[in-house]
Amino acid sequence: MGILLGCIADDFTGATDLCNTLVKEGMRTVQLIGVPGPGLPVPEADAVTIALKSRTAPVADAVDESLEALRWLQSAGATQILFKYCSTFDSTPDGNIGPVADALMEALGAGIAVVCPAFPETGRTIYLGHLFVGAKLLSDTHMRHHPLTPMTDSDLVRVMGAQSKRPVGLVPFAAVDQGAGAIAERFAELEAAGIAYAVTDAVADRHLRHLGEAMADHKLITGGSGIALGLPENFRRRGRLGQHDAAALPAVDGFEAVLAGSCSTATLEQIDRMADRNPALKLDPFALADGYAAELAIDWAKEHLANGPVLIYASAPADDVAEAQKVLGRERAGSLIEDAMAAIARGLVEAGVRRLVVAGGETSGAVVKALGIEGLAIGPQIDPGVPACTSLGKTPLALALKSGNFGGPDFLTRAFAHMPGERRRP
Ligand code: ADP
């Protein structure tokens, strides 16, 4: 049987967040890293999310990659497509949200598509078309000064209007709060008036569930990961989604390791907790610049794997990071460490590590690439936004990939308990 829901995400950690929501709502979900080649064995799933790196790519590339992802998802049987972007609508007047949505609408022959980045659980709400982050309008937050996608306008009808070739309208709070019937009526009015995009208000999860129900027959949906909340129920109601343990993963046994490159406050505390009880090695960017080779860290790890999980980290407090960036340059400091983490990840897997936790969005990206991972089966949530997962392919790895600020203080040690399988012992 084919998949039900096909998702196209404009970045990697956002894709994982979306998959996490779908699994929690009962859909067996696979995340693919880019459009897969023909050889990748994709396990049976109810939903597939293709993670692209299209958020800040040139517009034409973002459109082409999204259309290629669409074709793959359609060939896998998807009957509904979700285009996932950031809950802060990260984009510029050139795109990429508008042009990608336009291209998907045209390819799908969709009549109307929702635009809803709301994610109330993380404080992203929409009222009268205006996007709030906590108690502030989006344009009054740090997003105003984002280096790549500065958000200086919180009015999503206007922002989407500037990016898209098609007309944009609003489904206001008064309709959304009444439930699916009132929302569907408003969709019909907008569509009859020639409106292609419906920015929808949502300030609580129940609004997203109402919306989900009202969108049951929409060919294209666009939004943050919150917009997925009400979709699985549509398939269940129609008898298309079976009862499965959606979070079930195959067991993976092997040595355990943590690689941390995030310097966020949350990760620094998690490292402190873990280093108290486990073998830990800190990588120094200056030593890497002076020729300290990743092989030395791999040799160190091999001595300690039997007493693992081992921790290898570059993470440092803000002052140390600033010093490294001043002396080595911001990019060079980052890439020295990311390259080292990539080489260490490969060495660890060669040494028998099969259970791996990575802290840091960019760090995770570097590790996943170095290990040649093309896809992940998504499992149970470890902490909000971070699921345990298993890589697809010949040598499965149990993984947890977290962006820096996620996870409670004991995340790094607790994570392994959520991964089916066992630590290899001496
Ligand atoms: P987050 O998810 O917290 O943003 P990332 O992995 O995306 O974490 O980004 C952290 C960046 O900081 C990476 O490029 C990493 O290589 C770099 N980094 C890690 N440790 C140091 C350090 N001690 N000095 C300078 N840069 C560092």
CSV table of C-alpha atoms in Angstrom, one decimal, residues 104-361:
chain,number,residue,atom,x,y,z
A,104,LEU,CA,3.2,23.0,-5.9
A,105,MET,CA,-0.3,24.5,-6.3
A,106,GLU,CA,0.1,24.5,-10.0
A,107,ALA,CA,1.5,21.0,-10.2
A,108,LEU,CA,-1.2,19.7,-8.0
A,109,GLY,CA,-4.1,21.7,-9.6
A,110,ALA,CA,-5.0,22.7,-6.1
A,111,GLY,CA,-7.9,25.2,-5.6
A,112,ILE,CA,-7.0,26.7,-2.2
A,113,ALA,CA,-4.2,26.1,0.2
A,114,VAL,CA,-3.8,27.0,3.9
A,115,VAL,CA,-0.9,29.2,5.1
A,116,CYS,CA,-0.5,28.6,8.8
A,117,PRO,CA,2.9,28.5,10.6
A,118,ALA,CA,1.2,28.5,14.0
A,119,PHE,CA,2.7,26.2,16.6
A,120,PRO,CA,1.0,27.2,19.9
A,121,GLU,CA,3.1,24.7,22.0
A,122,THR,CA,6.2,26.8,21.2
A,123,GLY,CA,4.4,30.2,21.5
A,124,ARG,CA,3.8,30.8,17.7
A,125,THR,CA,0.2,31.9,17.3
A,126,ILE,CA,-1.7,33.8,14.6
A,127,TYR,CA,-4.4,36.3,15.2
A,128,LEU,CA,-6.1,38.3,12.5
A,129,GLY,CA,-3.3,37.1,10.2
A,130,HIS,CA,-0.6,38.5,12.4
A,131,LEU,CA,2.1,36.1,13.6
A,132,PHE,CA,3.1,36.3,17.3
A,133,VAL,CA,6.1,34.8,19.1
A,134,GLY,CA,5.1,34.6,22.7
A,135,ALA,CA,3.6,38.0,23.6
A,136,LYS,CA,5.4,39.8,20.8
A,137,LEU,CA,4.6,40.4,17.1
A,138,LEU,CA,7.1,38.4,15.0
A,139,SER,CA,8.6,41.7,13.7
A,140,ASP,CA,9.4,42.8,17.2
A,141,THR,CA,11.5,39.8,18.0
A,142,HIS,CA,15.1,38.8,17.2
A,143,MET,CA,13.8,37.6,13.8
A,144,ARG,CA,13.8,41.2,12.7
A,145,HIS,CA,17.6,41.0,12.6
A,146,HIS,CA,18.0,37.5,11.3
A,147,PRO,CA,21.1,37.5,9.0
A,148,LEU,CA,19.4,35.6,6.1
A,149,THR,CA,15.6,35.9,6.5
A,150,PRO,CA,14.9,39.2,8.4
A,151,MET,CA,11.1,39.3,9.3
A,152,THR,CA,10.1,42.9,9.5
A,153,ASP,CA,6.4,42.5,8.9
A,154,SER,CA,4.1,40.3,11.0
A,155,ASP,CA,1.1,40.5,8.6
A,156,LEU,CA,1.1,37.1,6.9
A,157,VAL,CA,-1.5,38.1,4.3
A,158,ARG,CA,0.9,40.9,3.2
A,159,VAL,CA,4.1,38.8,3.5
A,160,MET,CA,2.7,35.9,1.5
A,161,GLY,CA,1.1,38.4,-1.0
A,162,ALA,CA,4.5,39.9,-1.7
A,163,GLN,CA,6.1,36.4,-2.3
A,164,SER,CA,3.3,34.7,-4.3
A,165,LYS,CA,1.8,35.4,-7.7
A,166,ARG,CA,-1.6,34.4,-6.4
A,167,PRO,CA,-4.2,36.3,-4.2
A,168,VAL,CA,-4.1,35.8,-0.4
A,169,GLY,CA,-7.1,36.0,2.0
A,170,LEU,CA,-7.8,35.3,5.7
A,171,VAL,CA,-9.8,32.9,7.7
A,172,PRO,CA,-10.1,34.9,10.9
A,173,PHE,CA,-10.3,33.8,14.5
A,174,ALA,CA,-14.1,34.1,14.7
A,175,ALA,CA,-14.4,31.3,12.0
A,176,VAL,CA,-11.6,29.2,13.2
A,177,ASP,CA,-12.9,29.2,16.8
A,178,GLN,CA,-16.3,27.9,15.7
A,179,GLY,CA,-14.9,24.7,14.3
A,180,ALA,CA,-14.4,22.8,11.1
A,181,GLY,CA,-17.8,23.6,9.5
A,182,ALA,CA,-17.3,27.4,9.8
A,183,ILE,CA,-13.7,27.1,8.5
A,184,ALA,CA,-14.8,25.0,5.5
A,185,GLU,CA,-17.5,27.6,4.7
A,186,ARG,CA,-14.9,30.4,4.8
A,187,PHE,CA,-12.6,28.3,2.5
A,188,ALA,CA,-15.4,28.0,0.0
A,189,GLU,CA,-16.1,31.7,0.0
A,190,LEU,CA,-12.5,32.5,-0.5
A,191,GLU,CA,-12.1,30.0,-3.3
A,192,ALA,CA,-15.2,31.3,-5.0
A,193,ALA,CA,-13.7,34.8,-4.8
A,194,GLY,CA,-10.6,33.6,-6.6
A,195,ILE,CA,-8.3,33.5,-3.5
A,196,ALA,CA,-5.6,30.9,-3.7
A,197,TYR,CA,-4.1,31.1,-0.2
A,198,ALA,CA,-6.0,31.2,3.1
A,199,VAL,CA,-3.9,32.5,6.0
A,200,THR,CA,-5.6,31.0,9.0
A,201,ASP,CA,-5.7,32.2,12.6
A,202,ALA,CA,-4.8,29.7,15.3
A,203,VAL,CA,-4.0,30.4,18.9
A,204,ALA,CA,-4.4,26.9,20.5
A,205,ASP,CA,-4.0,23.3,19.4
A,206,ARG,CA,-7.7,22.8,19.2
A,207,HIS,CA,-7.8,25.4,16.3
A,208,LEU,CA,-5.2,23.3,14.5
A,209,ARG,CA,-7.3,20.3,15.0
A,210,HIS,CA,-10.4,22.1,13.6
A,211,LEU,CA,-8.3,23.2,10.7
A,212,GLY,CA,-7.1,19.7,10.1
A,213,GLU,CA,-10.6,18.5,9.8
A,214,ALA,CA,-11.6,21.3,7.4
A,215,MET,CA,-8.6,20.6,5.2
A,216,ALA,CA,-9.3,16.8,4.8
A,217,ASP,CA,-9.8,17.2,1.0
A,218,HIS,CA,-7.2,19.9,0.3
A,219,LYS,CA,-4.5,18.7,-2.1
A,220,LEU,CA,-1.9,21.1,-0.7
A,221,ILE,CA,-1.4,22.4,2.8
A,222,THR,CA,1.3,24.8,3.9
A,223,GLY,CA,2.5,25.5,7.4
A,224,GLY,CA,4.7,24.8,10.4
A,225,SER,CA,4.8,21.4,12.1
A,226,GLY,CA,1.7,22.3,14.1
A,227,ILE,CA,-0.5,22.2,11.0
A,228,ALA,CA,0.0,18.4,10.9
A,229,LEU,CA,-1.7,17.9,14.3
A,230,GLY,CA,-5.2,17.3,12.9
A,231,LEU,CA,-4.3,15.5,9.6
A,232,PRO,CA,-3.8,11.9,10.8
A,233,GLU,CA,-7.4,11.9,12.2
A,234,ASN,CA,-8.8,12.5,8.8
A,235,PHE,CA,-7.2,9.4,7.4
A,236,ARG,CA,-8.3,7.4,10.5
A,237,ARG,CA,-11.9,8.6,10.2
A,238,ARG,CA,-12.0,7.4,6.6
A,239,GLY,CA,-10.6,4.0,7.5
A,240,ARG,CA,-7.3,4.6,5.6
A,241,LEU,CA,-5.0,4.7,8.6
A,242,GLY,CA,-4.6,1.4,10.4
A,243,GLN,CA,-3.8,0.9,14.1
A,244,HIS,CA,-0.1,0.6,14.4
A,245,ASP,CA,2.5,1.3,17.0
A,246,ALA,CA,3.7,4.2,14.9
A,247,ALA,CA,6.7,4.8,17.1
A,248,ALA,CA,8.0,1.2,16.9
A,249,LEU,CA,11.7,1.0,15.7
A,250,PRO,CA,13.9,-2.0,15.0
A,251,ALA,CA,16.3,-2.8,17.8
A,252,VAL,CA,19.9,-1.8,17.2
A,253,ASP,CA,22.7,-3.1,19.5
A,254,GLY,CA,26.2,-1.7,19.7
A,255,PHE,CA,28.6,0.8,21.4
A,256,GLU,CA,27.1,4.1,22.4
A,257,ALA,CA,28.5,7.6,21.8
A,258,VAL,CA,27.5,11.3,22.0
A,259,LEU,CA,29.0,14.0,19.7
A,260,ALA,CA,28.2,17.6,20.7
A,261,GLY,CA,29.0,20.7,18.7
A,262,SER,CA,26.2,22.9,20.0
A,263,CYS,CA,27.2,25.8,22.3
A,264,SER,CA,23.7,26.5,23.5
A,265,THR,CA,23.0,26.9,27.2
A,266,ALA,CA,20.9,23.7,27.2
A,267,THR,CA,23.6,21.6,25.6
A,268,LEU,CA,26.3,22.9,27.9
A,269,GLU,CA,24.3,21.9,30.9
A,270,GLN,CA,23.6,18.5,29.4
A,271,ILE,CA,27.3,18.0,28.8
A,272,ASP,CA,28.1,18.9,32.4
A,273,ARG,CA,25.7,16.2,33.6
A,274,MET,CA,27.0,13.6,31.3
A,275,ALA,CA,30.7,14.3,31.8
A,276,ASP,CA,30.3,13.8,35.5
A,277,ARG,CA,29.5,10.1,35.0
A,278,ASN,CA,31.0,9.1,31.6
A,279,PRO,CA,34.3,9.1,29.7
A,280,ALA,CA,34.4,12.5,28.1
A,281,LEU,CA,36.9,14.2,25.7
A,282,LYS,CA,36.8,17.9,24.8
A,283,LEU,CA,38.0,19.0,21.4
A,284,ASP,CA,39.8,22.3,21.3
A,285,PRO,CA,39.4,24.4,18.1
A,286,PHE,CA,43.0,25.8,18.5
A,287,ALA,CA,44.4,22.3,18.8
A,288,LEU,CA,42.5,21.3,15.6
A,289,ALA,CA,43.9,24.3,13.8
A,290,ASP,CA,47.4,23.3,15.0
A,291,GLY,CA,46.9,19.8,13.4
A,292,TYR,CA,45.3,17.7,16.2
A,293,ALA,CA,43.9,14.9,14.2
A,294,ALA,CA,40.5,13.4,14.6
A,295,GLU,CA,42.3,10.0,14.7
A,296,LEU,CA,43.5,10.8,18.2
A,297,ALA,CA,39.9,11.3,19.4
A,298,ILE,CA,38.9,8.0,17.7
A,299,ASP,CA,41.8,6.2,19.4
A,300,TRP,CA,40.7,7.7,22.8
A,301,ALA,CA,37.2,6.6,22.2
A,302,LYS,CA,38.2,3.0,21.3
A,303,GLU,CA,39.8,2.7,24.7
A,304,HIS,CA,36.7,3.8,26.5
A,305,LEU,CA,33.8,2.4,24.4
A,306,ALA,CA,33.4,-0.6,26.6
A,307,ASN,CA,32.7,1.7,29.5
A,308,GLY,CA,30.5,4.0,27.4
A,309,PRO,CA,28.5,5.9,26.4
A,310,VAL,CA,31.5,8.1,25.6
A,311,LEU,CA,31.1,11.8,25.0
A,312,ILE,CA,33.2,13.9,22.6
A,313,TYR,CA,32.4,17.6,22.5
A,314,ALA,CA,33.6,20.9,21.2
A,315,SER,CA,30.9,22.9,22.9
A,316,ALA,CA,32.2,25.8,25.0
A,317,PRO,CA,30.8,28.9,26.8
A,318,ALA,CA,30.2,32.0,24.8
A,319,ASP,CA,33.4,33.7,25.8
A,320,ASP,CA,35.6,30.8,24.6
A,321,VAL,CA,33.6,30.6,21.3
A,322,ALA,CA,34.1,34.3,20.7
A,323,GLU,CA,37.8,34.0,21.4
A,324,ALA,CA,38.1,31.0,18.9
A,325,GLN,CA,36.1,33.0,16.3
A,326,LYS,CA,38.2,36.1,16.8
A,327,VAL,CA,41.5,34.2,16.3
A,328,LEU,CA,40.5,31.6,13.7
A,329,GLY,CA,37.5,33.3,12.0
A,330,ARG,CA,33.9,32.4,12.6
A,331,GLU,CA,33.6,30.1,9.6
A,332,ARG,CA,36.9,28.4,10.0
A,333,ALA,CA,36.3,27.7,13.7
A,334,GLY,CA,32.9,26.1,12.8
A,335,SER,CA,34.2,24.1,9.9
A,336,LEU,CA,37.3,22.8,11.7
A,337,ILE,CA,35.0,21.4,14.4
A,338,GLU,CA,32.3,20.1,12.0
A,339,ASP,CA,34.9,18.4,9.8
A,340,ALA,CA,36.4,16.8,12.9
A,341,MET,CA,33.0,15.6,14.2
A,342,ALA,CA,32.3,14.2,10.7
A,343,ALA,CA,35.6,12.2,10.7
A,344,ILE,CA,35.1,11.1,14.3
A,345,ALA,CA,31.6,9.9,13.6
A,346,ARG,CA,32.9,7.7,10.7
A,347,GLY,CA,35.7,6.3,13.0
A,348,LEU,CA,33.3,5.6,15.8
A,349,VAL,CA,31.0,3.6,13.5
A,350,GLU,CA,34.0,1.7,12.1
A,351,ALA,CA,34.8,0.9,15.8
A,352,GLY,CA,31.4,-0.6,16.4
A,353,VAL,CA,29.3,2.4,17.6
A,354,ARG,CA,25.7,1.8,16.5
A,355,ARG,CA,23.9,4.0,19.0
A,356,LEU,CA,24.7,7.7,18.5
A,357,VAL,CA,23.4,11.0,19.9
A,358,VAL,CA,24.4,14.3,18.2
A,359,ALA,CA,23.8,17.7,19.7
A,360,GLY,CA,23.6,20.7,17.3
A,361,GLY,CA,21.7,21.3,14.1
